[in-house]
XYZ file of C-alpha atoms in Angstrom:
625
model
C -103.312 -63.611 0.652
C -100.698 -66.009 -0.918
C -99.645 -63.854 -3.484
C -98.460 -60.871 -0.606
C -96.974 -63.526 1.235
C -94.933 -64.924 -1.329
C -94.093 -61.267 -2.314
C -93.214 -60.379 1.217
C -90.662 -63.690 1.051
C -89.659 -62.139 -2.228
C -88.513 -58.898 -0.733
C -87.022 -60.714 2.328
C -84.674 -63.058 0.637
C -84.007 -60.094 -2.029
C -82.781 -57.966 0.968
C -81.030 -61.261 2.352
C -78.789 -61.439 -1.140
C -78.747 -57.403 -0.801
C -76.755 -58.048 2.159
C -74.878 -61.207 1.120
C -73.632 -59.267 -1.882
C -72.845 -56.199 0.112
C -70.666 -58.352 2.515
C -68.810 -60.368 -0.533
C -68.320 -57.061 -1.866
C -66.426 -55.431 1.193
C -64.408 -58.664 1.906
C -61.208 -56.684 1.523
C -62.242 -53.469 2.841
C -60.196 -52.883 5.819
C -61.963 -51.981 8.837
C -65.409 -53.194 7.306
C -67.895 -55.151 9.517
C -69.875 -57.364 7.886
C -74.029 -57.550 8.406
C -76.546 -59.505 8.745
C -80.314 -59.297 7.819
C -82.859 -60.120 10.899
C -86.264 -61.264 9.628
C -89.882 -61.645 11.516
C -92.998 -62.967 10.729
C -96.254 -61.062 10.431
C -99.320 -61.674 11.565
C -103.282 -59.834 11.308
C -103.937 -59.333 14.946
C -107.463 -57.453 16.121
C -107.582 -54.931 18.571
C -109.463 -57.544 21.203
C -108.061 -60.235 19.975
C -105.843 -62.374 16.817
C -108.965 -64.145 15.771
C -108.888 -68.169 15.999
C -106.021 -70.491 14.020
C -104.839 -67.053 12.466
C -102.568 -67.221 9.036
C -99.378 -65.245 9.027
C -98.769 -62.537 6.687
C -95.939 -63.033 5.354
C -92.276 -62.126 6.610
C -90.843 -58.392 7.373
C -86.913 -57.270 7.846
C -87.080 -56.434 11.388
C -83.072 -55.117 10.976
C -79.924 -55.225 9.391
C -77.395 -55.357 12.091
C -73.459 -55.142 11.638
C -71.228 -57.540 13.675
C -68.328 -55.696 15.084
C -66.803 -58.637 15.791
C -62.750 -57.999 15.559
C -60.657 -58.795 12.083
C -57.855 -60.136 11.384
C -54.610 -57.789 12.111
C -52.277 -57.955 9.014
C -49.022 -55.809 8.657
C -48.357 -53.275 6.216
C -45.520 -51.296 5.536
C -46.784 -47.726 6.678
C -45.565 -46.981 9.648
C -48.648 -44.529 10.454
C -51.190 -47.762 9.558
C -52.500 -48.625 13.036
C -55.415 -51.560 13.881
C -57.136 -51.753 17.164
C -56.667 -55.308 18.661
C -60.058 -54.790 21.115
C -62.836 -52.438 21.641
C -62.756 -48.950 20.578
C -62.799 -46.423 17.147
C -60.507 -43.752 15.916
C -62.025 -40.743 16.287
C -62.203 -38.628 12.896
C -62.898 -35.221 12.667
C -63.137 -32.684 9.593
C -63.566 -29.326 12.304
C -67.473 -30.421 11.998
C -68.878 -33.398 11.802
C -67.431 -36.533 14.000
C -67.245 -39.971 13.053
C -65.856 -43.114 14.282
C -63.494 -45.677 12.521
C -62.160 -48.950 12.879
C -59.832 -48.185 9.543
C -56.602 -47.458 10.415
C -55.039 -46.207 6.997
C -53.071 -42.868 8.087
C -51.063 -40.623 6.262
C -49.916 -36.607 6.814
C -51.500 -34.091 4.948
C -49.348 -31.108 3.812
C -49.713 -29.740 7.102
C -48.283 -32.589 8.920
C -51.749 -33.066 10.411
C -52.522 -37.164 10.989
C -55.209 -38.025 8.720
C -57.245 -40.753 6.748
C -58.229 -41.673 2.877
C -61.146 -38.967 3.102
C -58.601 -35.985 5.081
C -60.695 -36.603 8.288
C -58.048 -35.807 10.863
C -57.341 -38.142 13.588
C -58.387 -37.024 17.385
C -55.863 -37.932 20.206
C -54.147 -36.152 22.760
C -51.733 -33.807 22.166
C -47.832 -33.292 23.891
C -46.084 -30.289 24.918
C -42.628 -29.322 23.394
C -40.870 -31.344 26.483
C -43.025 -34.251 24.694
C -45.382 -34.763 28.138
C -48.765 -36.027 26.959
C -51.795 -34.117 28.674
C -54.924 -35.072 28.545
C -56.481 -32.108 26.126
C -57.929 -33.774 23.325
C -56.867 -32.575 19.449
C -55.828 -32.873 16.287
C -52.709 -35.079 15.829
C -50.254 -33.052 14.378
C -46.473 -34.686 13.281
C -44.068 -31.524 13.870
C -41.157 -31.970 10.883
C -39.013 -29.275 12.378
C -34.876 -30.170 13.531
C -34.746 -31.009 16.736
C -33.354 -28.323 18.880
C -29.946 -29.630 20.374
C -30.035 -29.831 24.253
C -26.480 -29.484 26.687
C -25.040 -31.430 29.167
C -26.308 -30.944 32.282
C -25.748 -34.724 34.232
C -23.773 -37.261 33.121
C -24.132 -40.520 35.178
C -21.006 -42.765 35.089
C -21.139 -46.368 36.913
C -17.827 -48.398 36.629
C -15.475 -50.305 38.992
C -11.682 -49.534 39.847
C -9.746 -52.378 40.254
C -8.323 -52.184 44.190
C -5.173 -54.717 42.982
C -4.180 -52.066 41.103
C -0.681 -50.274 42.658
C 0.164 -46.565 43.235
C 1.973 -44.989 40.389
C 2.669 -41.494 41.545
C 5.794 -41.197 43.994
C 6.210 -38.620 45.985
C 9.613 -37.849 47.791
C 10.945 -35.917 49.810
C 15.041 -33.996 48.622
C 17.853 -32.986 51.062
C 21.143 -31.804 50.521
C 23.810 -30.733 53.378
C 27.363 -30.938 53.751
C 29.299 -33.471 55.314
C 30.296 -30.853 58.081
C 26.396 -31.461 59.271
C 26.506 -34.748 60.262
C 28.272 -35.596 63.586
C 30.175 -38.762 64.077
C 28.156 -41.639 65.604
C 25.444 -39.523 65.355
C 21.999 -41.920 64.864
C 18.815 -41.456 63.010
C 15.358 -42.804 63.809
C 13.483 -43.225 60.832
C 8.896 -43.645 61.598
C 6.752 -44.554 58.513
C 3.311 -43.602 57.424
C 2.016 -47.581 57.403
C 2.990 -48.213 60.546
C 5.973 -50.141 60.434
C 9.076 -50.731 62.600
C 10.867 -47.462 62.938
C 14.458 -47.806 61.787
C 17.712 -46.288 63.148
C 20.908 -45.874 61.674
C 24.515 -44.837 62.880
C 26.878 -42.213 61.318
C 30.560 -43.888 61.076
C 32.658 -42.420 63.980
C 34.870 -41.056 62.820
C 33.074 -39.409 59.056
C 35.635 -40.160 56.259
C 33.335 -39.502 53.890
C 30.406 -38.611 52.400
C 30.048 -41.721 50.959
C 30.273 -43.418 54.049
C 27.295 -40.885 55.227
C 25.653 -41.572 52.574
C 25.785 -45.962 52.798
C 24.816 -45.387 56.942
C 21.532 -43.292 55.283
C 20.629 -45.996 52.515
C 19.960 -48.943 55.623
C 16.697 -47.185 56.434
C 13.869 -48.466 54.286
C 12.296 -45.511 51.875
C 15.565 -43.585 52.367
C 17.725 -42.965 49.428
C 21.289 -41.132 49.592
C 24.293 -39.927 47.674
C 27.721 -38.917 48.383
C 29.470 -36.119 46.076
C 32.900 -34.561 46.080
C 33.202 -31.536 44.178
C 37.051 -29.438 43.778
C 36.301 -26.161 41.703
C 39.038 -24.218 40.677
C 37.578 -20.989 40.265
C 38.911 -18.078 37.810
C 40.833 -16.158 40.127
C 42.433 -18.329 41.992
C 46.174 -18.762 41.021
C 49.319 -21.269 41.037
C 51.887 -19.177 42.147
C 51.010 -15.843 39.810
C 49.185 -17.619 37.130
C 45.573 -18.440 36.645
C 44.161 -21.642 35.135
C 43.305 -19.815 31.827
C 47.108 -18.218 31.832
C 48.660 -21.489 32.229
C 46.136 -23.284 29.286
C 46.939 -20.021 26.913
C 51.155 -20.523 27.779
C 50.881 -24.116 27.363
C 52.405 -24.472 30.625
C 49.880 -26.269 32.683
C 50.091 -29.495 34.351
C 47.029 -30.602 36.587
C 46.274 -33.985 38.145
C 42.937 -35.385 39.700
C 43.509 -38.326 42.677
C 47.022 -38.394 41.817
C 46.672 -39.398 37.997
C 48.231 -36.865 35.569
C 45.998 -34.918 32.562
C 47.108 -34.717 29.089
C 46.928 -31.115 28.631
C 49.211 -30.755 25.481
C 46.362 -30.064 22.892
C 43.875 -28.636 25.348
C 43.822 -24.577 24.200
C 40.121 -23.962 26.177
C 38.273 -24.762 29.992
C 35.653 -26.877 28.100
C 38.670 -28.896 26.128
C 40.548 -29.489 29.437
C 36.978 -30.781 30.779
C 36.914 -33.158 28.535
C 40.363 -34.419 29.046
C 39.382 -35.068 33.278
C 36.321 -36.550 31.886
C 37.843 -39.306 29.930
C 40.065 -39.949 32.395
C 38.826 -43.594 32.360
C 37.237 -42.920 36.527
C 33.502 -43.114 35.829
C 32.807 -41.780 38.723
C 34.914 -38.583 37.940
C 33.856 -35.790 35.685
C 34.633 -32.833 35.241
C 32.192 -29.208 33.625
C 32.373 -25.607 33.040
C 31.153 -23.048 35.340
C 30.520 -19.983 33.863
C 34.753 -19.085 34.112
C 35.448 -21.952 36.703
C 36.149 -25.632 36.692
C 33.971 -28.150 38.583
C 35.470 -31.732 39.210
C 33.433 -33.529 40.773
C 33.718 -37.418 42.312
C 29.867 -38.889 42.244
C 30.871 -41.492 44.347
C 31.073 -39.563 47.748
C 35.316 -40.545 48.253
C 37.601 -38.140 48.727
C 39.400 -36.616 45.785
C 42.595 -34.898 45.359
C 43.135 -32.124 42.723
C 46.455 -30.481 42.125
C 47.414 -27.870 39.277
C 50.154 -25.091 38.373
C 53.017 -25.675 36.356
C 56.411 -27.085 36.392
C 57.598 -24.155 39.223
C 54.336 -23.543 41.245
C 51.539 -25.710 42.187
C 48.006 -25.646 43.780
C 46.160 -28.058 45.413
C 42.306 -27.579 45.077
C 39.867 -27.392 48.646
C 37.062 -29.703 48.389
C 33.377 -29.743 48.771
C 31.668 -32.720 50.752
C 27.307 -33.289 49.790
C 25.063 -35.697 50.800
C 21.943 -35.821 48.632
C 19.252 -37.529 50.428
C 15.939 -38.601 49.386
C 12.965 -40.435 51.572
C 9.868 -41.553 50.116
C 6.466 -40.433 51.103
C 6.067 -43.328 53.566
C 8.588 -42.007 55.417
C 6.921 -39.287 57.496
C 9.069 -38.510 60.094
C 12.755 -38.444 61.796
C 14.767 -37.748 64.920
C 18.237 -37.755 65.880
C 20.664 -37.749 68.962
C 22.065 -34.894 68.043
C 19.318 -32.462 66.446
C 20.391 -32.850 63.028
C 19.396 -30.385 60.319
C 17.856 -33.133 58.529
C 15.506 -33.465 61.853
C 14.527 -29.731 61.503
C 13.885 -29.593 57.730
C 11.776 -32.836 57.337
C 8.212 -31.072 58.337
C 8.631 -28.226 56.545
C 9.902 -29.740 52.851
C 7.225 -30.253 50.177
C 7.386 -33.426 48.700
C 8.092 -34.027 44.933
C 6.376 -35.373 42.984
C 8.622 -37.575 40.700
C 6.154 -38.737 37.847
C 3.278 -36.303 38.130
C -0.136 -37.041 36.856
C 0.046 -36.583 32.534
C -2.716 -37.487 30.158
C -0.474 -37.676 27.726
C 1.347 -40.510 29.629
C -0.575 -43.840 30.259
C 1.982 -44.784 33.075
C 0.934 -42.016 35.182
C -2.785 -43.213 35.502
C -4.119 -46.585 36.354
C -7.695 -46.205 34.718
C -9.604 -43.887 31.788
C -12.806 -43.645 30.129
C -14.584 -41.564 27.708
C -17.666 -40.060 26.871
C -19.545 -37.646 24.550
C -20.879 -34.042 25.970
C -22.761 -31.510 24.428
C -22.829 -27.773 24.371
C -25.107 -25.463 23.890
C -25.057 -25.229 20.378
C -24.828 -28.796 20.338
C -21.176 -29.242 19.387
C -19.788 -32.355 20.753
C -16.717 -32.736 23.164
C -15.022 -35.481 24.412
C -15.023 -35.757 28.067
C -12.099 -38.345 29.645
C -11.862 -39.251 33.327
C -8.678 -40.496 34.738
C -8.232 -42.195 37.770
C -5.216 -42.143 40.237
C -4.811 -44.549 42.776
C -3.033 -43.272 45.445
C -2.152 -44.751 49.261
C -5.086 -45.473 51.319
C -5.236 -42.660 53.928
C -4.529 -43.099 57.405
C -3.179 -46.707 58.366
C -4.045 -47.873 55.175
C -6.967 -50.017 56.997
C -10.927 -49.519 56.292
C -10.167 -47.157 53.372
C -8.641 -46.743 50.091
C -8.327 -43.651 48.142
C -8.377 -42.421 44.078
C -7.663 -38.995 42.486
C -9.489 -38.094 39.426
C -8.830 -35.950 36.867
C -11.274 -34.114 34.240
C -10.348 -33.416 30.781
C -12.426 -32.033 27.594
C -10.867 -31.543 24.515
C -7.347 -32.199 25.562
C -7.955 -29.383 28.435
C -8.221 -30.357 32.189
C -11.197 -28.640 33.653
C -12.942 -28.927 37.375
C -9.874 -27.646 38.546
C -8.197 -30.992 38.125
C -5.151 -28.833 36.377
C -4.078 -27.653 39.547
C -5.791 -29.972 41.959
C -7.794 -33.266 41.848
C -10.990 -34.531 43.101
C -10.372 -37.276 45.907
C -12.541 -40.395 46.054
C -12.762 -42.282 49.049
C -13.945 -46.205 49.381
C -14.764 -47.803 52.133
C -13.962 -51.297 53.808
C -16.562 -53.130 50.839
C -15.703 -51.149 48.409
C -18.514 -48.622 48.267
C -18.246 -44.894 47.500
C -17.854 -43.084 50.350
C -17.742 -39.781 49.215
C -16.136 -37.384 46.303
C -14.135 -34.240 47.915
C -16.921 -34.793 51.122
C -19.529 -35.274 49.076
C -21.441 -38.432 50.179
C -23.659 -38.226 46.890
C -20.715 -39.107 45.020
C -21.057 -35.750 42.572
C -18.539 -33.707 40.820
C -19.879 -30.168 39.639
C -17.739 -28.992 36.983
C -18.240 -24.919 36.877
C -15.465 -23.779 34.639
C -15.683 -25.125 31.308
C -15.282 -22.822 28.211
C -16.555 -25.108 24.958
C -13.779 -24.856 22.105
C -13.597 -24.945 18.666
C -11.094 -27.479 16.934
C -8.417 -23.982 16.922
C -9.116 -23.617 20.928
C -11.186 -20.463 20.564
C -13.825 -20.251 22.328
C -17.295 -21.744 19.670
C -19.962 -19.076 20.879
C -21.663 -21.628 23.606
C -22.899 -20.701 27.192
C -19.590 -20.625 29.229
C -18.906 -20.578 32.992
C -21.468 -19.553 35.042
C -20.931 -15.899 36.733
C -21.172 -17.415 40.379
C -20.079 -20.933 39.765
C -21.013 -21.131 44.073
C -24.170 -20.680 43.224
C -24.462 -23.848 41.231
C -26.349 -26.528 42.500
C -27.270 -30.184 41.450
C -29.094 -31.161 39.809
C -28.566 -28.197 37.140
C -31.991 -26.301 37.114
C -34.009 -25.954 33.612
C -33.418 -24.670 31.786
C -29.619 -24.079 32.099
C -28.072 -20.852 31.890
C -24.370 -22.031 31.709
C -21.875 -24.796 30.975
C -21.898 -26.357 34.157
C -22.973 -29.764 34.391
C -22.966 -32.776 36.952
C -20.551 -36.052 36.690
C -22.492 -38.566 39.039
C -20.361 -41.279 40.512
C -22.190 -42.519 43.000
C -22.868 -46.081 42.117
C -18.795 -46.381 41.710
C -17.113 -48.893 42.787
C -13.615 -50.585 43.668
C -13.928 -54.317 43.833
C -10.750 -56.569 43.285
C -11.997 -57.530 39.912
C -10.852 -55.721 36.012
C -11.789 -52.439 35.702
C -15.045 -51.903 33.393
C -17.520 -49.249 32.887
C -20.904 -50.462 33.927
C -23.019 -47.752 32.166
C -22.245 -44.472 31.524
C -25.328 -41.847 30.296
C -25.418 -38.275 29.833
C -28.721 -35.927 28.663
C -27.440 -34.242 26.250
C -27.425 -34.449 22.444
C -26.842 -32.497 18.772
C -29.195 -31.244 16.445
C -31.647 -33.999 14.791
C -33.700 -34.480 11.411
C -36.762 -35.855 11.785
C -36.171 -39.226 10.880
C -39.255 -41.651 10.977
C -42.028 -42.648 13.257
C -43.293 -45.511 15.794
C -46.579 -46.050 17.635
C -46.932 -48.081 20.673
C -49.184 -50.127 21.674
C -50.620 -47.248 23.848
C -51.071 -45.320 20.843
C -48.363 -43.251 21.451
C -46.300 -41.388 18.421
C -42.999 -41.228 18.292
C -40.686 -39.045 16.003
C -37.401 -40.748 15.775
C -34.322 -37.870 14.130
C -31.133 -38.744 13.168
C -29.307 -37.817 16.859
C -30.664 -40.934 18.279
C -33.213 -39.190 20.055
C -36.805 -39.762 19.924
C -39.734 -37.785 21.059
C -43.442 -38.445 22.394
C -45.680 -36.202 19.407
C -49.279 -37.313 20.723
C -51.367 -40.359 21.612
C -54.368 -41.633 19.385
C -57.742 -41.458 21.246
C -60.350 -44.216 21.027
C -64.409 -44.348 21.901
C -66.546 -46.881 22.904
C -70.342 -47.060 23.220
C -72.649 -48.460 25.440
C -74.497 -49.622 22.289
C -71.845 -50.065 19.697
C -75.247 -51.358 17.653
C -76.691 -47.956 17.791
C -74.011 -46.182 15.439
C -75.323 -45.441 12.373
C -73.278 -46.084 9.280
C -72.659 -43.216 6.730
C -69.992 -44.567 4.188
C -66.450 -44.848 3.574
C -66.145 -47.752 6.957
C -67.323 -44.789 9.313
C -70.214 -44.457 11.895
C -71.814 -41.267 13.654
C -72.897 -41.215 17.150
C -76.820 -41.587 17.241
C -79.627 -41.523 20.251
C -79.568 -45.181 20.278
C -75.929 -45.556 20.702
C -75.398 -43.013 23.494
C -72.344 -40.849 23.576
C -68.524 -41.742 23.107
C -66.293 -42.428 26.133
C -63.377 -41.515 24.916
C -59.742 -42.582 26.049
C -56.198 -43.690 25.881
C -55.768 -47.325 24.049
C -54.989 -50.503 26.271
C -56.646 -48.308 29.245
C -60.107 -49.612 30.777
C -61.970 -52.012 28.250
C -60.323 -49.697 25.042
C -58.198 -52.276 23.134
C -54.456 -51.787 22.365
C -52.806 -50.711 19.134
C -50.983 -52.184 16.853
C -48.483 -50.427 14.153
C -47.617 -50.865 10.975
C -51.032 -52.779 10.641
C -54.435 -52.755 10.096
C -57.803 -54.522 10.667
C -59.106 -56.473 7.826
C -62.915 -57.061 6.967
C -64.433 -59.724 9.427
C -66.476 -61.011 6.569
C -66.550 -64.727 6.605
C -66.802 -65.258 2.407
C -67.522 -69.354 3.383
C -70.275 -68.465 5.570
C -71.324 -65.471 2.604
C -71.443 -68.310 -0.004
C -73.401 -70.397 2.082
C -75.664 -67.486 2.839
C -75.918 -66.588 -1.104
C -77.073 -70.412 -1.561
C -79.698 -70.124 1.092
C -80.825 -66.841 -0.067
C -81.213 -67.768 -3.783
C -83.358 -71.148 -3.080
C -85.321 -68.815 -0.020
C -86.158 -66.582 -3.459
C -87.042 -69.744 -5.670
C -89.234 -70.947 -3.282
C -90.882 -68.143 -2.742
C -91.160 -67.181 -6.158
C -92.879 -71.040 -6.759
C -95.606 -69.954 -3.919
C -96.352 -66.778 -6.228
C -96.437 -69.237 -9.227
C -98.979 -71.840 -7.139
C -101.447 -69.007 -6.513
C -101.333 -67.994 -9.873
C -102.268 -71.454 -10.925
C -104.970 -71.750 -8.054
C -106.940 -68.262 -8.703
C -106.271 -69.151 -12.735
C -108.174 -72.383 -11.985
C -111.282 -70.422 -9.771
C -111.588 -68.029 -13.086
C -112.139 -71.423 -15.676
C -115.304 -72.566 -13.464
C -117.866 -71.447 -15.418
């Protein structure tokens, strides 16, 4: 009886070191969980009954269970290594046989297929070429192909004009009559778009000039006027029998301009004898060529006096009286006592625009800001938007106004070329609405994507109905158009700044490297800037994680006892998270092992001794003689 009990003690502690040994062994196997060697006592038991002050049998190993406890997490530098901070094992399949894994050490195969150290590929769930994850469980597969580029089709700009800013453009409005149409003492009532005052001036009684018409205009604010007197001595008119060129060929002439003589001894041509009036030393005289006549002309509005002929016959030259008038695009209407022309032309004039809207020309715009867009072919193109103040609309009260403009490439497009979109704000500086659009959007239909020579580069172009266009742009798109969202624009008194500005477009991209979230999800990251959803691991738990049975290489297979997987997304019901670029290390304790190997080799000494004691004992029964 001693000796099988000592031998049973024997084969208990050498299993005991077994598993010691087996533990130090895998201390640095990542993913390994260490075990433990569970021992009971046995006993000779009858079938009615154990008999009285029985003697056990010895000892038997009842199990040897492995602690899943978690690792430690340490971080690597493979960017596919992954360790499970919680419950949960990869799920490993060769296209047969399933196992589970707490390693994490992943590489690609030629394939691009996601696999481990033994080319077990790794289960998750797989992503469509948009990159939405669905829940169909595969193979994780790491697609190396360019990305495909994608166009424009929204770009969402959020920035604030500044409302201290003033209106650049001027618009006015150009007259010109003769002196003839103004009546003496005739008034003017001048009304202005802002509501002010109305103003009234008074024509001199009697007209001497039109100067003097001219300096009665100028008193009205927003009203601008000139005075010219023009003499023009016209080819076929004569001093006596002679023409002006007859008397410059004979030498003969003699011609004087507001009673001061003109040299004419050296002057053989019209353009020569131009010159001479010109430098008269009257700046406000001057004198140009015609075609065959002479205009002289007095810029400031008085009258002028020209005489010409020669020594026997001379001429005196009839005169020309202009007012040039000019009102400002405040001014927006006027009357008279006497229904002057003036009166009748004023709603029917266009106004001018003096310094119209020029990219090229920063003092024509008050704000700009640029972005990157993307064709088809994904070529990029520089969008700019400029913004125009202009005057607030109405009475100038509850509103405020801003054109902008549209340019790609140098070239204006949305029909900003011939006319721009118009932005309204309201009282707290909130976008009302874009060309009546209360979404704030700007669909631009007529964009042809260049090359750096102009030509057209091959892209999608216009669209055939560009009516038929609607936001937001369908997929997949069909044409060039794309959507400019301002809608979170505003106009604040503060410096003008661009908030955020995105757009969804993008060039061609080379697969550049990879990330995995802590959901397990990878991501391919290519050399556009983009990055793109690939797949998601998949974990399993087990309702008896103690059940798996072990089969090499830091891998278990589903068994009876262990029920089957639930399998899932990590960080989702009790499945624990991931973490990259890491992996598990063994949970062997190598103190507690040591300690272990200690208590297993005196459990074996003393066992052995109990072998060695019945030895002595029967040796002793066999000497009585």
């Amino acid at each position: 009886m001693a000796f099988n009990t000592g031998l049973s003690g024997l084969r208990a502690a050498q299993v005991d070191l077994d598993v010691t040994g087996n533990n130090i062994a895998n201390a640095s196997t990542v993913g390994f969980k260490s075990s433990r060697a569970q021992f009971g006592d046995l006993y000779a038991n009858g079938f009615l009954s154990s008999g009285s002050n029985p003697v056990g049998d010895g000892v038997t190993v009842q199990d040897i269970q492995q602690q899943f406890g978690q690792g430690n997490i340490s971080f690597t530098d493979n960017g596919l290594d992954m360790a499970i901070d919680g419950d949960g094992f990869f799920v490993l399949s060769d296209g047969g046989e399933t196992r589970y894994s707490r390693t994490g050490q992943f590489g690609i195969d030629k394939e691009g297929y996601v696999v481990n150290n033994q080319n077990m590929k790794v289960q998750g769930f797989t992503a469509d070429d948009d990159g939405n994850i669905s829940g169909v469980r595969g193979d994780l597969q790491i697609a190396t192909d360019n990305l495909s580029p994608r166009r424009t089709t929204n770009l969402q700009t959020d920035l604030n004009l500044d409302s201290r800013e003033s209106v650049l453009e001027r618009r006015v409005k150009n007259f010109s009559y003769p002196t003839s149409a103004f009546t003496d003492g005739e008034q003017f009532t001048f009304s202005y778009a802002d509501g002010s005052a109305n103003s009234v001036v008074t024509m001199p009684n009697p007209i001497t000039s039109a100067n003097s018409v001219a300096e009665a205009l100028r008193a009205a604010p927003g009203v601008n006027a000139s005075g010219t007197t023009t003499a023009t001595i016209a080819s076929a008119d004569t001093a006596g029998t002679n023409t002006l060129q007859d008397l410059i060929d004979n030498n003969t002439l003699e011609i004087s301009v507001n009673g001061v003589t003109v040299d004419t001894s050296s002057v053989t041509t019209l353009d020569e004898l131009a010159t001479e009036i010109s430098n008269l030393g009257n700046s406000s005289i001057s004198a140009s060529v015609n075609g065959s006549d002479l205009d002289i002309r007095d810029s400031s509005g008085e009258s002028l006096s020209v005489v010409w002929g020669d020594a026997s016959n001379t001429a005196t030259v009839a005169t020309q009286n202009q007012v040039e008038i000019t009102t400002d695009r405040n001014v927006d209407g006027v009357t008279s006592t006497d229904g002057s022309p003036l009166v009748a032309d004023f709603p029917t004039t266009d106004p001018e625009v003096i310094n119209p809207f020029n990219p090229l020309d920063q003092r024509t715009y008050n704000h700009a800001t640029s972005t990157t867009v993307y064709d088809s072919l994904g070529n990029s193109h520089e969008l700019t938007q400029f913004y125009v103040k202009q005057p607030s609309p109405g009475n100038g009260v509850g509103q405020s106004e801003w054109s902008v403009y549209l340019q790609i490439d140098g070239e204006l497009v949305g029909g900003t070329d011939s006319d721009p979109y118009t932005a309204l704000f309201d009282q707290d500086g909130n976008l009302d609405s874009i060309n009546g659009d209360p979404n704030g959007e700007i669909i631009v239909t007529d964009w042809v994507p260049k090359d750096p020579n102009g030509d057209p580069n091959g892209a999608d172009g216009p669209p055939a109905d560009p009516n038929a266009v609607v936001s937001p742009i369908p997929e997949p798109p069909t044409s060039s158009a794309f959507v400019i969202d301002l809608g979170d624009t505003t106009q604040y008194g503060a410096a003008f700044g661009v908030n955020d500005q995105q757009q969804n477009g993008y060039t061609t991209g080379r697969l550049s490297g990879l990330d995995v979230s802590d959901e397990g999800v990878i991501f391919a990251r290519y050399t556009n800037g983009q990055s793109n959803e690939l797949g998601q691991v998949a974990l399993a738990t087990f309702s008896n994680t103690d059940g798996l049975s072990p089969v090499g290489d830091t891998a278990w297979v589903e068994t009876f006892e262990s029920g089957q997987p639930v399998v899932g997304k990590p960080n989702t019901g009790t499945l624990g998270a991931i973490a990259s670029s890491s992996v598990e290390e063994s949970n062997v304790d190598l103190s507690e092992e040591l300690v272990n190997l200690i208590i297993a080799q005196r459990n074996y000494q003393a066992n052995a001794k109990t072998i060695e004691t019945s030895d002595a004992v029967t040796q002793t029964i066999i000497n009585l003689r």
